[in-house]
Coordinates of C-alpha atoms in Angstrom, one line a residue:
M1 CA 105.8 123.1 55.4
S2 CA 107.5 125.4 58.0
A3 CA 111.1 126.7 57.6
E4 CA 112.2 124.3 60.4
Q5 CA 110.7 121.3 58.6
T6 CA 112.3 122.4 55.3
K7 CA 115.6 122.7 57.0
V8 CA 115.4 119.2 58.5
R9 CA 114.0 117.7 55.3
D10 CA 116.9 119.2 53.2
L11 CA 119.4 118.1 55.8
A12 CA 118.1 114.6 55.7
S13 CA 118.6 114.5 51.9
L14 CA 122.4 114.9 52.2
R15 CA 123.6 111.5 51.1
D16 CA 127.2 112.1 52.1
V17 CA 126.5 111.9 55.8
R18 CA 127.3 108.4 57.0
Q19 CA 128.3 106.8 60.3
V20 CA 129.6 103.3 61.0
T21 CA 128.1 101.6 64.0
D22 CA 129.9 99.3 66.4
S23 CA 128.6 96.4 64.4
N24 CA 130.2 97.8 61.2
E25 CA 126.8 98.8 59.8
V26 CA 126.9 101.9 57.6
L27 CA 124.0 104.2 58.4
E28 CA 122.9 107.1 56.2
L29 CA 120.3 109.8 56.7
L30 CA 116.8 108.9 55.6
P31 CA 115.0 111.2 53.1
Y32 CA 111.5 112.4 53.8
C33 CA 108.7 110.7 51.8
K34 CA 105.4 112.5 52.0
T35 CA 103.5 109.4 50.8
R36 CA 104.8 107.1 53.5
W37 CA 103.2 106.8 56.9
G38 CA 105.5 107.7 59.7
S39 CA 108.2 109.1 57.4
W40 CA 109.0 112.1 59.7
N41 CA 109.5 109.8 62.6
G42 CA 112.1 107.8 60.6
V43 CA 113.8 110.9 59.4
I44 CA 114.2 112.5 62.8
T45 CA 115.1 109.2 64.6
R46 CA 118.0 108.6 62.1
L47 CA 119.0 112.2 62.3
L48 CA 119.4 111.9 66.0
I49 CA 121.3 108.7 65.7
L50 CA 123.7 110.4 63.3
K51 CA 124.0 113.6 65.4
K52 CA 127.8 113.5 65.7
A53 CA 128.3 112.8 62.0
V54 CA 125.8 115.5 61.0
K55 CA 127.5 118.1 63.3
L56 CA 130.9 117.2 61.9
F57 CA 129.7 117.3 58.3
T58 CA 127.9 120.6 58.5
S59 CA 130.9 122.2 60.2
T60 CA 133.6 121.0 57.8
A61 CA 132.0 120.1 54.5
D62 CA 132.3 123.5 52.9
D63 CA 136.1 123.5 53.3
S64 CA 136.6 119.9 52.4
D65 CA 138.1 118.7 49.1
D66 CA 136.4 115.4 49.6
V67 CA 132.9 116.8 49.4
P68 CA 131.4 118.2 46.2
N69 CA 130.8 121.9 46.2
V70 CA 127.1 123.0 46.4
D71 CA 125.6 124.4 43.2
K72 CA 125.7 128.1 42.6
G73 CA 122.9 129.9 44.5
Q74 CA 122.2 126.9 46.7
P75 CA 122.6 127.0 50.6
T76 CA 126.0 126.1 51.9
Y77 CA 126.5 122.9 54.0
S78 CA 127.0 125.0 57.1
S79 CA 123.5 126.5 56.7
Y80 CA 122.1 123.2 57.7
R81 CA 123.8 123.3 61.1
L82 CA 121.5 122.9 64.0
D83 CA 122.1 124.6 67.4
D84 CA 121.6 122.8 70.7
C85 CA 118.1 124.1 71.1
E86 CA 117.1 122.7 67.7
W87 CA 118.6 119.3 68.6
E88 CA 116.7 119.3 71.8
L89 CA 113.5 120.2 70.0
L90 CA 114.0 117.3 67.6
G91 CA 114.4 115.0 70.5
L92 CA 111.0 116.1 71.8
I93 CA 109.4 115.8 68.4
K94 CA 110.8 112.3 68.0
E95 CA 109.2 111.2 71.3
V96 CA 105.8 112.5 70.2
L97 CA 106.0 111.0 66.7
A98 CA 107.3 107.7 68.0
A99 CA 104.0 107.2 69.9
A100 CA 102.1 107.8 66.7
A101 CA 104.4 105.5 64.7
E102 CA 103.9 102.7 67.3
I103 CA 100.1 102.9 67.0
Q104 CA 100.2 103.0 63.2
E105 CA 102.4 100.0 63.1
A106 CA 100.0 98.1 65.5
F107 CA 97.2 98.8 63.0
S108 CA 99.1 97.5 60.0
A109 CA 98.6 93.8 59.4
K110 CA 98.0 91.7 56.3
Y111 CA 97.5 88.2 57.5
Y112 CA 95.8 88.6 60.9
P113 CA 93.0 90.7 62.2
T114 CA 93.7 93.8 64.2
I115 CA 90.2 95.4 64.3
W116 CA 89.7 94.4 67.9
R117 CA 92.7 96.4 69.0
I118 CA 91.7 99.7 67.4
L119 CA 89.6 101.2 70.3
P120 CA 92.1 100.5 73.1
L121 CA 95.0 101.6 71.0
Y122 CA 93.3 104.8 69.9
E123 CA 92.2 105.6 73.4
D124 CA 95.7 104.9 74.8
F125 CA 97.2 107.1 72.0
I126 CA 95.0 110.1 72.9
V127 CA 95.8 109.7 76.6
K128 CA 99.5 109.6 75.8
W129 CA 99.4 112.8 73.7
H130 CA 97.3 114.5 76.5
S131 CA 100.1 113.6 78.9
F132 CA 102.7 115.1 76.5
A133 CA 100.6 118.3 76.2
A134 CA 100.5 118.6 80.0
D135 CA 104.3 118.1 80.3
P136 CA 106.1 121.4 81.0
N137 CA 109.1 120.1 79.2
M138 CA 107.0 119.9 76.0
A139 CA 105.3 123.3 76.3
V140 CA 106.8 124.4 73.0
L141 CA 104.9 121.5 71.3
R142 CA 101.6 122.0 73.2
P143 CA 99.7 123.9 70.4
A144 CA 100.7 121.2 67.9
L145 CA 99.7 118.4 70.3
E146 CA 96.4 120.0 71.1
A147 CA 95.6 120.3 67.4
G148 CA 96.7 116.7 66.9
I149 CA 94.4 115.5 69.7
E150 CA 91.4 117.2 68.2
S151 CA 92.2 115.5 64.9
L152 CA 92.5 112.2 66.6
K153 CA 89.1 112.7 68.4
K154 CA 87.5 113.4 65.0
Y155 CA 88.6 110.1 63.5
Y156 CA 88.0 108.2 66.8
N157 CA 84.4 109.4 66.8
K158 CA 84.0 108.0 63.3
T159 CA 84.2 104.5 64.9
D160 CA 80.6 105.1 66.0
N161 CA 79.6 104.7 62.3
S162 CA 80.2 100.9 62.5
P163 CA 79.6 98.3 65.2
V164 CA 82.6 96.3 64.1
H165 CA 85.0 97.8 66.7
I166 CA 82.8 97.0 69.7
V167 CA 81.7 93.6 68.4
S168 CA 85.2 92.5 67.8
M169 CA 86.1 93.4 71.4
Y170 CA 83.1 91.5 72.8
L171 CA 83.9 88.4 70.7
N172 CA 87.5 88.3 71.9
P173 CA 87.3 85.5 74.5
C174 CA 90.3 87.1 76.3
V175 CA 88.5 90.5 76.7
K176 CA 84.7 90.2 76.1
D177 CA 82.9 93.1 77.9
E178 CA 85.5 93.6 80.6
Y179 CA 87.4 96.4 78.8
F180 CA 84.2 98.5 78.6
K181 CA 83.4 97.8 82.2
V182 CA 86.8 99.0 83.4
V183 CA 87.6 101.8 80.9
W184 CA 84.3 103.3 79.6
S185 CA 81.8 105.3 81.5
D186 CA 78.4 103.8 82.5
E187 CA 76.8 105.5 79.5
G188 CA 79.6 104.1 77.2
Q189 CA 79.1 100.6 78.7
T190 CA 75.4 100.7 78.0
Q191 CA 76.0 101.9 74.4
A192 CA 78.5 99.1 73.8
R193 CA 76.1 96.5 75.2
I194 CA 73.3 97.7 73.0
V195 CA 75.5 97.6 69.9
M196 CA 76.6 94.1 70.6
E197 CA 73.0 92.9 71.4
Q198 CA 71.7 94.4 68.2
V199 CA 74.3 92.7 66.1
F200 CA 73.9 89.5 67.9
D201 CA 70.1 89.6 67.4
K202 CA 70.6 90.2 63.7
Y203 CA 72.8 87.1 63.2
E204 CA 70.8 84.9 65.6
K205 CA 67.7 85.6 63.6
L206 CA 69.4 84.6 60.4
Y207 CA 70.6 81.4 62.0
T208 CA 67.3 80.4 63.5
S209 CA 65.5 81.3 60.3
Q210 CA 67.9 79.0 58.4
Q211 CA 67.2 76.2 61.0
T212 CA 63.5 76.5 60.4
V213 CA 63.9 76.3 56.7
D214 CA 66.1 73.2 57.0
R215 CA 63.6 71.5 59.3
L216 CA 60.7 72.2 56.9
S217 CA 62.8 71.1 54.0
N218 CA 63.6 67.8 55.7
A219 CA 60.0 67.3 56.7
G220 CA 58.8 67.9 53.1
R221 CA 61.3 65.3 51.7
S222 CA 60.1 62.7 54.1
A223 CA 56.4 63.1 53.5
P224 CA 54.5 60.1 52.0
S225 CA 53.2 60.1 48.5
A226 CA 49.8 58.7 49.5
V227 CA 47.4 59.4 52.4
S228 CA 46.0 56.5 54.4
R229 CA 43.9 56.5 57.6
T230 CA 46.6 54.6 59.5
S231 CA 49.1 57.3 58.8
S232 CA 46.9 60.2 59.9
S233 CA 48.6 60.7 63.3
S234 CA 52.0 60.9 61.6
L235 CA 50.7 63.4 59.1
I236 CA 49.2 65.6 61.8
A237 CA 52.5 65.7 63.6
R238 CA 54.3 66.7 60.4
A239 CA 51.6 69.3 59.5
T240 CA 52.0 71.0 62.9
E241 CA 55.8 70.7 63.1
S242 CA 56.3 74.2 61.6
R243 CA 54.1 75.8 64.3
R244 CA 55.7 73.8 67.1
T245 CA 59.1 74.9 65.8
R246 CA 58.1 78.5 65.9
E247 CA 56.7 78.2 69.3
Q248 CA 59.8 76.5 70.6
L249 CA 62.0 79.3 69.2
S250 CA 59.7 82.0 70.6
T251 CA 60.0 80.7 74.2
K252 CA 63.8 80.6 73.9
V253 CA 65.5 82.8 76.4
A254 CA 66.6 86.0 74.6
R255 CA 70.3 86.2 73.8
A256 CA 70.9 83.1 75.9
E257 CA 74.0 82.1 74.0
L258 CA 75.5 85.6 74.3
K259 CA 74.9 85.6 78.1
V260 CA 76.5 82.1 78.4
F261 CA 79.6 83.3 76.5
L262 CA 80.0 86.5 78.5
A263 CA 79.6 84.6 81.8
E264 CA 82.4 82.1 81.1
D265 CA 85.9 82.7 82.4
L266 CA 88.2 84.9 80.2
V267 CA 90.6 82.9 78.1
A268 CA 94.2 83.4 79.3
V269 CA 96.6 85.1 76.8
D270 CA 100.3 85.5 76.8
E271 CA 100.7 89.3 76.9
S272 CA 104.4 88.9 75.9
S273 CA 103.5 87.2 72.6
S274 CA 103.2 89.0 69.3
P275 CA 99.8 90.4 68.1
E276 CA 99.8 87.8 65.4
Q277 CA 100.3 85.0 67.9
Q278 CA 97.5 86.5 70.1
A279 CA 95.2 86.7 67.1
S280 CA 96.0 83.1 66.3
S281 CA 95.2 82.0 69.8
I282 CA 91.8 83.8 69.8
F283 CA 90.7 82.2 66.5
S284 CA 92.0 78.8 67.6
W285 CA 89.7 79.1 70.5
W286 CA 86.7 80.0 68.3
K287 CA 87.6 77.1 65.9
A288 CA 87.5 74.7 68.8
V289 CA 84.1 75.9 70.0
L290 CA 82.4 76.4 66.6
L291 CA 84.0 73.6 64.6
G292 CA 84.7 71.1 67.3
G293 CA 82.6 68.4 68.9
N294 CA 80.1 70.8 70.3
K295 CA 78.9 72.4 67.1
G296 CA 75.7 73.7 68.6
S297 CA 77.4 76.2 70.9
F298 CA 77.5 80.0 70.0
R299 CA 76.4 79.4 66.4
P300 CA 75.1 82.9 65.9
G301 CA 78.5 84.1 67.2
F302 CA 80.0 82.2 64.3
Y303 CA 78.2 84.4 61.8
V304 CA 79.2 87.5 63.7
M305 CA 82.8 86.4 63.8
G306 CA 82.9 85.7 60.1
N307 CA 81.5 89.1 59.3
H308 CA 83.3 91.3 61.8
A309 CA 86.3 89.9 63.7
E310 CA 88.2 88.5 60.7
R311 CA 89.0 92.0 59.3
P312 CA 92.3 93.7 59.7
S313 CA 91.9 97.4 60.4
S314 CA 93.2 98.1 56.9
H315 CA 90.3 96.0 55.5
E316 CA 92.7 93.8 53.5
H317 CA 91.3 90.3 53.1
P318 CA 93.1 88.0 55.5
R319 CA 93.6 84.3 55.3
S320 CA 90.5 82.8 56.9
I321 CA 91.2 81.1 60.2
F322 CA 88.1 79.0 59.7
D323 CA 89.6 77.3 56.7
M324 CA 89.9 73.6 57.6

């Protein structure tokens, strides 16, 4: 931790600095907590809110009878005084950290999935820090920003290790493949499409295999216990049913259900609504399609949804939106 960070951290630990707001709310400085995400953002934000109180306290506390004296050998209260340049720097740092805190907050959810928001939020975050690094007013923070961007890219690239981020975007009826068409390069679009098709093929195969098993099982249960000449035509039909079923599936247009889904109009979403409300709308749409009157539509998509799109980014188990 740098000397400047230590100074701010120790200053934030002064519990005697308080300020009463216009609504009679008493605000205190927030201590730094190294195990809490976004702690520095909270510390600096509150410090800037209490700027007048901090400046008054550090200027007068050493000579005040109302404030306990510092312990022997410890820095005086006045040593925590920040000059105008330091206050200005804190304002810049707060702007940078606020962007990070906003993204982290968007990732955090316990009862609704956020996995489909990770790619666009991460990409927007990196773009925002690039703009900060190019801002002449933030030149003093450029080395830190560039190091932070490299770290962000490292973790962003780790999303390639799992198809869940791309699949969850595709299966969002409000987005589908449109985000990749507009934002990603031609190469990126091709990669995203291949990922989605591979996952879709996997679950479609599971679904069609189960259909075949169910058909054969039903045929076996309905077979007669004795063979007679008059029933030979019926037996031949049943004996060849398995092959006819396989042939029917093999002539099916590849990924037809996926193509139909992507070709349909995007579902409208209220952008002013909360992420939780948006997630609820998305899954309500899927419930209507998958569990409504037309249960044959997008069945492989059901398996994909159940295994990918229900997950919050934190991987906590959410309440299933498919629960009836």
